[in-house]
Coordinates of C-alpha atoms in Angstrom, one line a residue:
M1 CA -41.8 -33.0 110.4
N2 CA -44.5 -35.7 108.7
S3 CA -42.2 -38.9 107.8
S4 CA -42.5 -39.6 104.1
K5 CA -40.7 -35.6 104.6
L6 CA -37.9 -37.5 105.1
K7 CA -35.7 -40.4 103.5
P8 CA -35.8 -42.4 107.0
L9 CA -31.8 -43.3 106.1
L10 CA -31.2 -39.6 106.0
F11 CA -33.1 -38.7 108.5
L12 CA -31.5 -41.4 111.2
S13 CA -27.8 -40.6 110.2
L14 CA -28.6 -36.8 110.6
C15 CA -29.7 -37.5 114.5
G16 CA -26.7 -39.2 114.5
L17 CA -24.2 -37.0 113.6
L18 CA -26.3 -33.9 115.5
A19 CA -26.6 -36.5 118.2
S20 CA -22.8 -36.1 118.7
C21 CA -22.6 -32.1 117.6
A22 CA -23.7 -32.2 121.1
Q23 CA -20.5 -33.6 122.7
Q24 CA -17.5 -31.6 124.1
P25 CA -15.3 -30.0 120.9
K26 CA -12.6 -31.6 119.9
P27 CA -9.9 -30.0 118.3
E28 CA -8.2 -31.7 115.0
P29 CA -4.9 -31.1 114.4
E30 CA -5.9 -31.8 109.6
R31 CA -8.9 -29.7 109.8
P32 CA -8.6 -26.3 112.4
A33 CA -12.9 -25.6 113.2
L34 CA -14.3 -22.7 111.6
S35 CA -14.5 -19.5 113.7
T36 CA -17.9 -18.6 114.2
E37 CA -17.9 -15.2 112.6
Q38 CA -16.8 -17.2 109.5
E39 CA -18.8 -16.9 106.1
L40 CA -19.5 -20.2 104.1
P41 CA -20.3 -19.0 100.8
V42 CA -20.7 -22.6 98.3
T43 CA -19.8 -22.9 95.0
I44 CA -21.6 -24.7 92.4
V45 CA -19.4 -26.9 91.9
E46 CA -20.8 -28.4 95.7
D47 CA -23.0 -31.3 95.8
A48 CA -25.2 -30.6 98.9
T49 CA -24.9 -34.7 100.1
E50 CA -21.0 -34.3 99.9
L51 CA -20.8 -31.3 102.2
Y52 CA -23.2 -32.8 104.5
Q53 CA -21.0 -36.1 104.5
K54 CA -17.5 -34.1 105.3
A55 CA -19.8 -31.6 108.1
R56 CA -18.8 -35.4 110.0
D57 CA -14.8 -34.3 109.6
Y58 CA -15.7 -31.1 111.7
Q59 CA -16.6 -31.4 115.6
G60 CA -19.1 -29.1 117.7
E61 CA -20.0 -25.6 115.8
A62 CA -17.9 -26.2 113.2
R63 CA -20.3 -28.9 112.4
Q64 CA -23.5 -27.3 112.6
I65 CA -21.7 -23.9 110.5
H66 CA -20.7 -27.1 107.8
L67 CA -24.3 -28.5 107.8
L68 CA -25.8 -25.1 107.4
R69 CA -23.8 -25.4 104.5
A70 CA -25.3 -28.1 102.9
A71 CA -28.6 -26.9 103.9
R72 CA -28.2 -24.1 101.4
A73 CA -26.1 -26.3 98.3
A74 CA -29.4 -28.8 99.1
L75 CA -32.0 -25.9 99.1
E76 CA -30.1 -24.6 95.3
Q77 CA -30.1 -27.7 94.2
Q78 CA -34.0 -28.7 94.9
Q79 CA -33.1 -31.3 97.2
Y80 CA -35.7 -30.6 99.3
P81 CA -35.7 -33.4 102.3
L82 CA -32.3 -33.4 102.8
A83 CA -32.7 -28.9 102.7
L84 CA -35.2 -29.8 105.7
A85 CA -34.0 -32.4 107.3
I86 CA -30.4 -30.5 108.4
T87 CA -32.7 -27.3 108.9
H88 CA -35.2 -28.9 111.9
T89 CA -33.1 -30.5 113.3
L90 CA -30.2 -27.5 113.3
A91 CA -33.5 -24.9 114.6
N92 CA -32.6 -27.2 118.3
S93 CA -29.1 -26.1 118.1
E94 CA -27.7 -24.4 121.5
Y95 CA -25.3 -22.4 119.4
S96 CA -26.7 -19.5 118.9
L97 CA -24.8 -18.2 115.9
V98 CA -26.6 -21.3 114.2
R99 CA -29.6 -21.1 115.0
Q100 CA -29.7 -17.6 113.8
R101 CA -28.4 -18.4 110.7
N102 CA -30.8 -20.9 110.4
I103 CA -34.1 -19.8 110.4
L104 CA -33.9 -17.9 107.4
L105 CA -33.2 -21.3 105.3
L106 CA -35.9 -23.3 107.5
L107 CA -38.5 -20.7 106.2
Q108 CA -37.0 -21.7 102.6
A109 CA -36.6 -25.6 102.9
Y110 CA -40.9 -25.4 104.8
L111 CA -41.8 -24.0 101.7
A112 CA -40.3 -25.6 99.2
N113 CA -41.6 -28.7 101.1
N114 CA -44.8 -27.5 101.0
E115 CA -44.8 -27.6 104.7
L116 CA -47.2 -24.6 105.1
E117 CA -48.4 -24.7 108.2
R118 CA -44.6 -24.9 110.1
A119 CA -43.9 -21.8 107.7
S120 CA -47.1 -20.2 108.8
A121 CA -45.6 -20.9 112.8
L122 CA -42.4 -19.3 112.4
L123 CA -43.4 -16.6 110.7
E124 CA -45.2 -15.5 113.7
N125 CA -43.6 -16.2 115.9
T126 CA -39.5 -14.9 114.9
N127 CA -38.7 -12.1 115.5
L128 CA -36.6 -9.9 113.1
D129 CA -34.2 -9.0 115.7
T130 CA -33.3 -12.4 116.2
L131 CA -32.3 -12.8 112.3
P132 CA -28.6 -12.0 111.0
E133 CA -29.3 -8.7 109.3
A134 CA -28.1 -9.7 105.9
D135 CA -30.7 -12.8 106.4
I136 CA -34.1 -9.9 107.2
S137 CA -34.4 -8.7 103.5
E138 CA -34.5 -12.3 102.0
Y139 CA -36.5 -13.4 104.9
L140 CA -38.9 -10.7 104.8
W141 CA -39.2 -11.2 101.0
Q142 CA -39.8 -14.9 101.7
G143 CA -42.4 -14.5 104.3
A144 CA -44.7 -12.1 102.3
Q145 CA -44.6 -14.2 99.5
F146 CA -46.7 -16.6 100.9
Y147 CA -49.3 -14.0 102.7
A148 CA -49.8 -13.2 99.4
K149 CA -50.8 -16.7 98.0
Q150 CA -52.4 -17.3 101.3
Q151 CA -54.4 -14.6 100.5
R152 CA -53.4 -13.0 103.8
S153 CA -52.9 -9.5 102.2
L154 CA -53.1 -6.5 105.6
A155 CA -49.7 -9.9 106.6
A156 CA -48.4 -9.1 103.3
S157 CA -48.2 -5.1 103.4
R158 CA -46.9 -4.9 106.3
W159 CA -43.9 -7.6 105.4
L160 CA -43.2 -5.9 102.0
L161 CA -43.8 -2.1 103.0
Q162 CA -41.0 -3.4 105.9
L163 CA -39.5 -4.6 102.7
D164 CA -39.0 -1.3 100.9
Q165 CA -38.5 0.5 103.6
Q166 CA -34.8 -1.5 104.1
Q167 CA -34.7 -1.5 100.2
Q168 CA -35.9 1.9 98.7
N169 CA -35.5 0.2 95.2
T170 CA -36.0 -2.6 93.7
D171 CA -33.0 -3.2 92.3
N172 CA -32.9 -6.1 94.3
Y173 CA -36.2 -7.3 94.5
P174 CA -38.0 -5.9 90.7
E175 CA -41.3 -7.3 91.5
L176 CA -41.2 -6.0 95.5
W177 CA -43.5 -2.2 94.5
N178 CA -45.6 -4.2 91.9
L179 CA -46.4 -7.3 94.7
L180 CA -46.9 -4.8 97.1
W181 CA -49.7 -2.5 95.4
Q182 CA -51.4 -5.4 94.1
Q183 CA -51.8 -6.4 98.2
L184 CA -52.0 -2.8 98.8
T185 CA -55.4 -2.5 96.8
A186 CA -56.9 -5.8 97.9
L187 CA -57.1 -3.7 101.4
N188 CA -60.2 -2.2 102.6
Q189 CA -60.4 0.7 104.4
S190 CA -60.2 -0.3 107.8
N191 CA -56.8 -2.6 106.8
L192 CA -55.3 0.6 105.2
A193 CA -55.6 3.0 109.0
T194 CA -53.9 0.3 110.4
L195 CA -51.1 0.0 108.7
R196 CA -50.8 3.9 109.5
T197 CA -49.9 2.9 112.8
N198 CA -46.2 3.9 113.6
A199 CA -45.8 3.9 110.2
T200 CA -43.0 5.4 108.3
N201 CA -43.3 8.4 106.2
R202 CA -41.9 6.0 103.6
N203 CA -45.0 3.7 104.7
I204 CA -47.2 6.5 104.5
A205 CA -46.5 7.6 101.4
W206 CA -47.8 4.3 99.9
L207 CA -51.3 4.1 102.3
N208 CA -51.3 7.6 100.5
L209 CA -50.7 6.6 96.7
A210 CA -53.3 3.2 97.5
E211 CA -55.6 5.7 98.6
L212 CA -55.9 8.5 96.4
S213 CA -55.9 6.0 93.6
R214 CA -59.0 4.3 95.5
A215 CA -60.8 8.4 95.4
N216 CA -60.4 9.0 92.6
I217 CA -60.4 5.7 90.2
G218 CA -62.9 6.7 87.1
Q219 CA -61.6 10.3 87.4
Q220 CA -59.1 10.2 85.1
Q221 CA -58.0 14.1 85.3
A222 CA -58.5 13.8 88.7
L223 CA -55.9 11.5 89.6
Q224 CA -52.9 12.3 87.3
Q225 CA -53.6 15.6 89.5
A226 CA -53.2 13.5 92.7
L227 CA -50.1 11.8 91.5
T228 CA -48.9 15.0 90.2
D229 CA -49.5 16.3 93.8
W230 CA -47.8 13.3 95.4
H231 CA -45.1 13.4 93.6
Q232 CA -44.3 17.0 94.8
R233 CA -45.2 16.0 98.3
Y234 CA -42.6 12.6 98.5
P235 CA -40.0 13.5 96.5
F236 CA -37.8 10.5 97.3
M237 CA -40.7 8.0 96.4
P238 CA -40.7 6.1 92.4
G239 CA -41.1 8.5 90.6
P240 CA -43.4 8.4 87.0
D241 CA -42.1 6.5 85.0
A242 CA -41.0 3.0 87.6
L243 CA -44.9 3.9 89.4
P244 CA -46.2 -0.2 89.8
Q245 CA -47.0 -1.3 85.7
A246 CA -51.1 -2.1 87.5
L247 CA -51.3 2.1 88.4
Q248 CA -49.6 2.6 85.1
Q249 CA -52.0 1.3 83.2
L250 CA -54.5 2.6 85.8
L251 CA -53.7 6.0 84.0
S252 CA -53.7 4.7 80.6
L253 CA -57.9 3.8 80.7
T254 CA -60.4 5.9 79.8
P255 CA -63.2 4.7 81.9
Y256 CA -67.2 4.8 81.7
Q257 CA -68.2 7.8 82.4
P258 CA -72.2 7.6 81.6
Q259 CA -74.3 11.0 81.5
R260 CA -77.9 9.1 81.5
I261 CA -77.5 5.8 82.8
G262 CA -80.8 3.6 82.8
V263 CA -81.7 1.2 85.3
L264 CA -84.0 -1.5 84.6
L265 CA -85.6 -3.1 87.8
P266 CA -89.2 -4.8 88.5
L267 CA -91.2 -1.2 89.6
T268 CA -94.4 -3.2 89.5
G269 CA -95.5 -6.7 91.5
N270 CA -94.3 -9.2 93.4
F271 CA -90.8 -7.6 93.4
R272 CA -91.4 -3.8 93.9
A273 CA -90.5 -3.2 97.7
H274 CA -86.3 -5.0 96.2
A275 CA -86.5 -3.0 93.5
K276 CA -86.5 0.5 95.7
A277 CA -84.1 -1.0 98.2
L278 CA -81.6 -1.0 95.1
Q279 CA -83.7 2.3 94.4
Y280 CA -82.5 3.8 96.7
G281 CA -78.5 2.9 97.4
L282 CA -77.9 4.0 93.7
I283 CA -79.3 7.8 94.5
S284 CA -77.1 7.6 97.7
A285 CA -74.2 7.2 95.9
A286 CA -75.1 9.2 93.6
S287 CA -75.5 12.1 95.5
E288 CA -71.7 11.3 97.3
Q289 CA -70.9 13.3 93.6
E290 CA -70.9 16.5 92.8
T291 CA -71.4 16.0 89.1
A292 CA -73.2 13.0 88.8
P293 CA -74.8 11.4 85.4
Q294 CA -79.0 11.4 85.4
L295 CA -80.6 7.3 86.8
I296 CA -83.4 7.2 84.9
F297 CA -85.5 4.5 86.3
I298 CA -87.6 2.0 83.5
D299 CA -89.5 -1.3 84.9
S300 CA -88.6 -4.3 83.6
Q301 CA -91.6 -5.6 84.1
Q302 CA -92.4 -4.9 80.7
S303 CA -91.1 -6.0 77.2
P304 CA -87.5 -6.0 75.9
E305 CA -88.6 -4.1 72.9
L306 CA -90.7 -1.6 74.7
I307 CA -87.7 -1.5 77.6
T308 CA -85.5 -0.7 74.5
A309 CA -87.1 1.9 72.9
A310 CA -87.1 3.8 75.8
L311 CA -83.2 3.0 76.7
K312 CA -83.0 4.5 73.6
Q313 CA -85.6 7.9 74.3
Q314 CA -84.0 8.6 77.0
L315 CA -81.1 8.2 75.1
V316 CA -78.9 6.4 77.8
D317 CA -75.1 5.3 77.4
F318 CA -74.7 3.2 80.1
V319 CA -77.4 0.6 81.9
I320 CA -77.8 -0.6 85.0
G321 CA -80.5 -4.2 85.5
P322 CA -82.3 -5.4 85.4
L323 CA -82.3 -8.1 88.6
L324 CA -84.6 -10.9 87.7
R325 CA -82.9 -14.4 86.7
D326 CA -85.5 -14.5 83.6
Q327 CA -85.5 -10.6 82.4
V328 CA -81.0 -11.1 82.6
D329 CA -81.0 -14.3 80.5
L330 CA -83.5 -12.8 77.4
I331 CA -82.0 -9.0 77.3
S332 CA -78.5 -10.5 78.1
Q333 CA -79.3 -12.8 74.5
Q334 CA -80.0 -10.3 72.3
Q335 CA -77.9 -9.6 69.6
D336 CA -78.4 -5.8 68.4
W337 CA -78.2 -4.9 72.0
P338 CA -75.8 -1.6 72.1
W339 CA -75.7 0.0 75.5
P340 CA -72.5 -0.9 77.8
T341 CA -74.7 -3.2 81.0
L342 CA -74.5 -4.0 84.3
F343 CA -76.4 -7.0 85.5
L344 CA -78.1 -7.6 88.7
N345 CA -77.7 -11.2 88.7
S346 CA -75.5 -14.2 87.9
R347 CA -74.0 -14.9 84.5
D348 CA -75.6 -18.1 82.2
P349 CA -72.5 -19.8 82.1
D350 CA -73.9 -21.6 78.8
Q351 CA -74.0 -18.7 77.0
P352 CA -70.5 -16.8 75.5
K353 CA -69.2 -13.9 77.0
R354 CA -69.8 -10.6 75.7
D355 CA -67.3 -7.0 75.9
N356 CA -68.6 -4.6 77.7
H357 CA -71.7 -7.6 79.9
F358 CA -70.6 -7.2 83.2
F359 CA -72.7 -9.7 85.8
Y360 CA -73.1 -8.6 89.5
A361 CA -75.0 -10.8 92.6
L362 CA -74.7 -11.4 96.0
S363 CA -74.1 -15.0 95.1
L364 CA -74.1 -17.1 98.0
E365 CA -71.7 -19.2 96.1
D366 CA -68.8 -16.8 96.3
E367 CA -69.1 -17.6 100.3
A368 CA -68.2 -21.0 99.4
A369 CA -65.6 -20.3 97.5
Q370 CA -64.3 -18.1 100.2
M371 CA -64.9 -20.9 102.9
A372 CA -63.5 -23.6 100.8
A373 CA -60.1 -21.3 99.9
L374 CA -59.9 -20.5 104.0
F375 CA -59.9 -24.3 104.3
Q376 CA -56.9 -25.4 102.4
Q377 CA -55.0 -21.9 104.3
K378 CA -55.6 -23.9 107.1
N379 CA -54.3 -27.7 106.2
Y380 CA -57.9 -28.5 107.0
Q381 CA -58.4 -32.4 105.3
R382 CA -61.7 -33.2 107.1
P383 CA -64.1 -30.4 107.2
V384 CA -67.8 -31.5 107.2
L385 CA -70.7 -29.4 105.4
I386 CA -74.4 -29.7 107.3
S387 CA -77.0 -27.3 105.6
A388 CA -80.8 -27.4 105.7
R389 CA -82.6 -28.8 102.8
N390 CA -83.5 -26.2 101.0
N391 CA -82.7 -24.9 97.6
I392 CA -80.4 -22.4 98.2
S393 CA -78.4 -24.2 101.6
Q394 CA -77.9 -27.4 99.3
R395 CA -76.6 -25.0 96.4
M396 CA -73.8 -23.6 98.8
Q397 CA -73.5 -27.0 99.6
Q398 CA -72.6 -28.4 96.4
H399 CA -70.8 -25.8 95.4
F400 CA -68.4 -25.9 98.1
A401 CA -68.0 -29.6 98.0
S402 CA -66.7 -28.6 93.8
Q403 CA -64.3 -26.1 95.0
W404 CA -62.8 -28.6 97.5
Q405 CA -62.4 -31.1 95.1
A406 CA -60.6 -28.5 92.6
L407 CA -57.8 -28.2 96.1
G408 CA -56.7 -31.3 94.6
H409 CA -58.6 -32.8 98.0
P410 CA -62.0 -35.8 98.8
T411 CA -65.1 -35.4 98.8
P412 CA -66.0 -33.9 102.3
E413 CA -68.9 -35.1 104.4
L414 CA -72.2 -33.8 103.3
Y415 CA -75.1 -34.2 105.5
Q416 CA -78.8 -32.3 105.6
F417 CA -81.5 -31.8 107.6
S418 CA -84.9 -30.7 107.4
A419 CA -85.8 -30.6 112.0
K420 CA -84.7 -30.3 115.4
A421 CA -84.5 -34.2 115.6
E422 CA -83.4 -34.7 113.2
L423 CA -80.1 -31.9 113.2
E424 CA -78.8 -33.6 116.8
A425 CA -79.1 -37.3 115.0
I426 CA -76.9 -35.4 112.2
V427 CA -74.8 -34.2 115.4
S428 CA -74.5 -37.6 117.2
S429 CA -73.9 -39.5 114.8
L430 CA -71.4 -37.2 113.0
L431 CA -69.0 -36.8 116.4
E432 CA -70.2 -40.3 116.9
T433 CA -70.8 -39.9 121.1
D434 CA -74.0 -42.1 119.8
S435 CA -71.8 -44.9 119.4
S436 CA -70.1 -43.9 122.5
Q437 CA -72.7 -44.2 124.4
D438 CA -73.4 -47.6 123.7
R439 CA -70.4 -48.5 124.8
I440 CA -70.7 -47.4 127.7
R441 CA -73.6 -48.6 128.6
S442 CA -72.3 -52.2 126.8
I443 CA -69.3 -52.4 129.7
S444 CA -71.8 -51.2 132.1
S445 CA -73.6 -54.4 131.8
L446 CA -70.7 -57.3 132.3
V447 CA -69.7 -55.4 135.7
S448 CA -71.6 -55.8 138.8
A449 CA -74.2 -54.1 139.7
N450 CA -72.6 -52.6 142.9
T451 CA -69.2 -51.2 140.6
K452 CA -70.0 -47.6 140.0
L453 CA -68.6 -47.0 136.0
E454 CA -67.3 -43.5 135.5
A455 CA -67.3 -43.4 131.8
E456 CA -67.7 -39.8 129.6
P457 CA -68.7 -40.3 126.1
H458 CA -65.9 -39.7 123.3
S459 CA -66.4 -37.3 119.7
R460 CA -64.4 -38.3 116.6
L461 CA -61.1 -36.4 116.5
D462 CA -60.7 -36.8 112.6
I463 CA -63.0 -34.2 111.4
D464 CA -61.3 -30.4 111.0
A465 CA -63.8 -28.1 110.9
I466 CA -67.8 -27.8 110.3
Y467 CA -69.7 -25.5 107.8
L468 CA -73.2 -24.9 108.7
L469 CA -75.6 -23.8 106.5
A470 CA -78.7 -22.6 107.8
D471 CA -81.0 -19.7 109.3
P472 CA -80.1 -17.8 112.4
M473 CA -82.1 -19.8 114.1
Q474 CA -81.3 -23.1 113.2
T475 CA -77.6 -21.9 113.8
R476 CA -78.8 -20.8 117.4
L477 CA -79.9 -24.5 118.0
F478 CA -76.8 -26.3 116.5
K479 CA -73.6 -24.3 118.1
P480 CA -74.7 -25.3 121.6
Y481 CA -75.9 -28.7 120.8
I482 CA -71.9 -29.5 118.9
D483 CA -70.4 -27.8 122.3
V484 CA -72.2 -30.4 124.4
S485 CA -71.3 -33.1 121.9
V486 CA -67.6 -32.7 121.8
N487 CA -66.0 -34.2 124.2
Q488 CA -64.5 -31.7 127.0
T489 CA -60.4 -33.0 126.3
A490 CA -60.7 -33.0 122.9
P491 CA -59.0 -30.0 120.9
R492 CA -61.5 -27.1 119.9
L493 CA -63.8 -28.2 117.3
P494 CA -64.2 -24.9 115.2
V495 CA -67.6 -24.1 113.6
Y496 CA -68.1 -21.9 110.4
A497 CA -71.2 -20.2 109.3
S498 CA -72.2 -18.6 105.9
S499 CA -74.3 -15.0 105.8
R500 CA -77.8 -17.1 106.2
S501 CA -77.0 -17.4 109.8
F502 CA -76.1 -13.4 110.5
S503 CA -79.3 -11.7 111.9
A504 CA -78.4 -8.2 113.3
S505 CA -81.3 -8.4 116.0
L506 CA -79.8 -10.9 117.8
D507 CA -79.8 -9.9 121.9
R508 CA -76.8 -10.5 124.3
N509 CA -78.5 -13.8 125.6
E510 CA -78.8 -15.3 121.9
Q511 CA -75.5 -14.2 121.2
R512 CA -74.0 -16.1 124.0
D513 CA -75.4 -19.8 122.4
L514 CA -73.2 -19.0 119.2
N515 CA -69.9 -18.0 121.2
G516 CA -66.8 -19.5 118.9
L517 CA -69.2 -18.8 115.8
T518 CA -67.0 -17.7 112.4
F519 CA -68.7 -16.7 109.2
T520 CA -68.6 -14.3 106.4
E521 CA -71.0 -11.6 106.5
M522 CA -70.6 -7.8 103.6
P523 CA -69.1 -5.2 105.6
W524 CA -72.4 -3.3 105.5
M525 CA -73.8 -5.9 107.5
L526 CA -71.6 -5.4 110.3
G527 CA -71.7 -2.1 110.3
E528 CA -68.2 -1.1 109.5
Q529 CA -66.0 1.6 110.2
S530 CA -65.7 2.5 106.7
S531 CA -69.6 2.8 106.1
V532 CA -70.6 4.0 109.9
Q533 CA -71.8 7.6 108.6
L534 CA -73.6 6.1 105.6
R535 CA -74.9 3.6 107.9
E536 CA -76.5 6.5 110.3
Q537 CA -77.5 8.1 107.3
Y538 CA -79.7 4.8 106.3
Q539 CA -80.8 4.5 109.2
Q540 CA -82.8 7.8 110.0
L541 CA -84.3 7.1 106.7
F542 CA -85.7 3.6 106.5
T543 CA -85.8 2.8 110.0
D544 CA -88.1 -0.9 109.2
Q545 CA -86.8 -2.0 106.2
D546 CA -85.6 -5.9 107.4
E547 CA -82.3 -7.6 106.4
I548 CA -82.7 -8.7 102.2
L549 CA -83.7 -5.3 101.4
Q550 CA -80.5 -4.2 104.1
R551 CA -79.0 -6.2 102.0
L552 CA -80.3 -4.5 97.9
Y553 CA -79.5 -1.0 99.1
A554 CA -75.9 -2.2 99.6
M555 CA -76.6 -3.7 96.7
G556 CA -76.9 -0.6 94.5
H557 CA -75.1 1.2 96.5
D558 CA -72.3 -0.7 95.3
A559 CA -73.8 -0.8 91.6
Y560 CA -73.1 3.0 91.5
Q561 CA -69.8 3.1 93.1
L562 CA -68.4 0.2 90.5
I563 CA -69.5 1.8 86.7
A564 CA -66.1 3.7 87.0
R565 CA -64.1 0.9 87.5
L566 CA -65.4 -1.5 85.4
K567 CA -62.8 -1.4 82.6
Q568 CA -59.8 -0.9 84.8
Q569 CA -61.0 -3.9 86.6
Q570 CA -61.7 -5.7 83.4
H571 CA -58.1 -4.8 82.2
L572 CA -56.0 -5.7 86.0
P573 CA -57.6 -8.2 87.5
A574 CA -55.6 -7.7 90.6
L575 CA -57.3 -4.7 91.2
V576 CA -60.0 -4.6 94.3
F577 CA -62.8 -1.9 95.4
S578 CA -64.0 -2.0 98.9
G579 CA -67.7 -2.2 98.6
L580 CA -70.6 -2.5 101.0
T581 CA -71.1 -5.6 100.2
G582 CA -67.3 -6.7 100.0
Q583 CA -64.1 -6.7 98.1
L584 CA -64.8 -6.5 94.7
S585 CA -63.0 -7.9 91.7
L586 CA -64.2 -9.1 88.1
D587 CA -62.7 -12.4 87.3
K588 CA -62.2 -13.7 83.4
D589 CA -66.2 -13.6 82.4
G590 CA -66.6 -10.4 84.0
S591 CA -68.9 -11.2 86.6
V592 CA -68.2 -9.2 89.5
V593 CA -65.9 -11.9 92.6
R594 CA -66.8 -11.0 96.3
R595 CA -64.5 -11.4 99.0
L596 CA -66.7 -11.0 102.6
S597 CA -65.1 -9.9 106.1
W598 CA -65.0 -12.2 109.1
A599 CA -66.9 -12.3 112.4
R600 CA -66.9 -13.9 115.5
Y601 CA -68.7 -14.4 118.4
R602 CA -67.0 -14.2 121.4
N603 CA -67.5 -13.6 125.3
N604 CA -71.0 -13.3 124.4
R605 CA -70.3 -10.7 121.5
L606 CA -69.8 -9.6 117.7
I607 CA -66.6 -9.4 116.7
A608 CA -64.4 -8.6 113.3
V609 CA -61.6 -10.9 112.7
Q610 CA -58.7 -11.0 110.4
E611 CA -59.0 -14.8 108.9
P612 CA -56.2 -17.0 108.2

């Protein structure tokens, strides 16, 4: 427990009080001990500190039960250090009844004092069967809210489904169904399938509702019919007027339903291959619909006047593209541009937001922001960033640093390298193994030549994690060097990377060098289960495409799928589309935000992992 969280005198006093609880209880005629089954309600007028002092008048288990009463009052009266001091100590009580009644209070105290690591450990290591039945619902609610704030939607969904199974209404928790829906919509298809294991009929109903809304988003008539069928199949579930608010709003919004989509791509010139990959992705997505709108491809390498004329001539009612940065800026700034448009690049932050303008880019800044959020959730304090000396990696490095500072942390340590020797020097200097070697040599020079000195270099222990921004070859050089530079007796130093470090062509020996590396990557490149069939079709058609073009193919596929969802996601920011390029949401400026999947090399192979 952090000493800064507790007032020292209070803590010492409490330790003395609790230590005396371990002694054999002595009867006190003037204050008979309470029954272990007796409840101790807290009245409004009772002050937590006074209740804590009164506990001295009791012995043994009765004293500790009174301390539980003081902890409840302290939480209600926002005397959080006192609540933490009491509950943290009672967690080791010799009385099982006290330990059971203390679990919920301990969780609440951890959360109130921002002891997030301890709260997470408590949630993960506590069996619900050990809680008093009266505390289970509130414990589930507190835990679910914690996981939701940590963006751990799978864990939050599990707990909320359990709570809903217990409550089956929102009388005690009015926001239960809204929060459950928010978390379910943030899950990918694989996560939803995971939740079906050992699910109750009521759980299955919620999961089916999430899947049918996802399958029919942007198709109002089909969605309404699917909901009608769902209510008939599950009459015990919430009625139409009691459905989560976001789902009700979804039903009331009219989506974009274009009949003719103009696609602006650089069909000629140096970026023709990139345009073709996007084109294939768009056509692939359109082919999955029975009645798809017509795709009209227009070369963006011509003047804005000619592009506008072509769009009008083709009676286009929605536009996808352009792709290239300068063309996006030129088109998006036209005041008389009449078409709703999904631009395939990022938005210029200096330009005002315009209705019906959306921006979708495979932004590496999204990965950097996601990593900063992960480090915050893991309570890292001293991460280090090492990037290759190129524009993309350094841009990501700076974005991570700004996000990290925005989360209330000081500027992280930043390093750049160009060559292998420079990278090795950075690692030695960073971990201070070079200083350790110098100390060993100095000591060796002082001892007798006949004396054998056994010493091992020691590395720094204050670094939480390393975030590497480099290409696959540089990463394969870096990771083994870190492994051998960190003292074997020290805690493992976690190393993270971005999608720039990933290559699908690595063999088993090359993967062995990367064991322990965790990185972000789009689901499509990881071959996640939801895209296996599409991947097989893709490989039959495009066996020779490189990884850049594969990513653009996935982008084209998602761009088409997003059209029918944009208006809904614009009004309901919590809605998430599980695409090939990541979990896609929309921010207030109309930009698509990607949340990528996590993967790790372990035992010489690549596995999907849940982070945090």
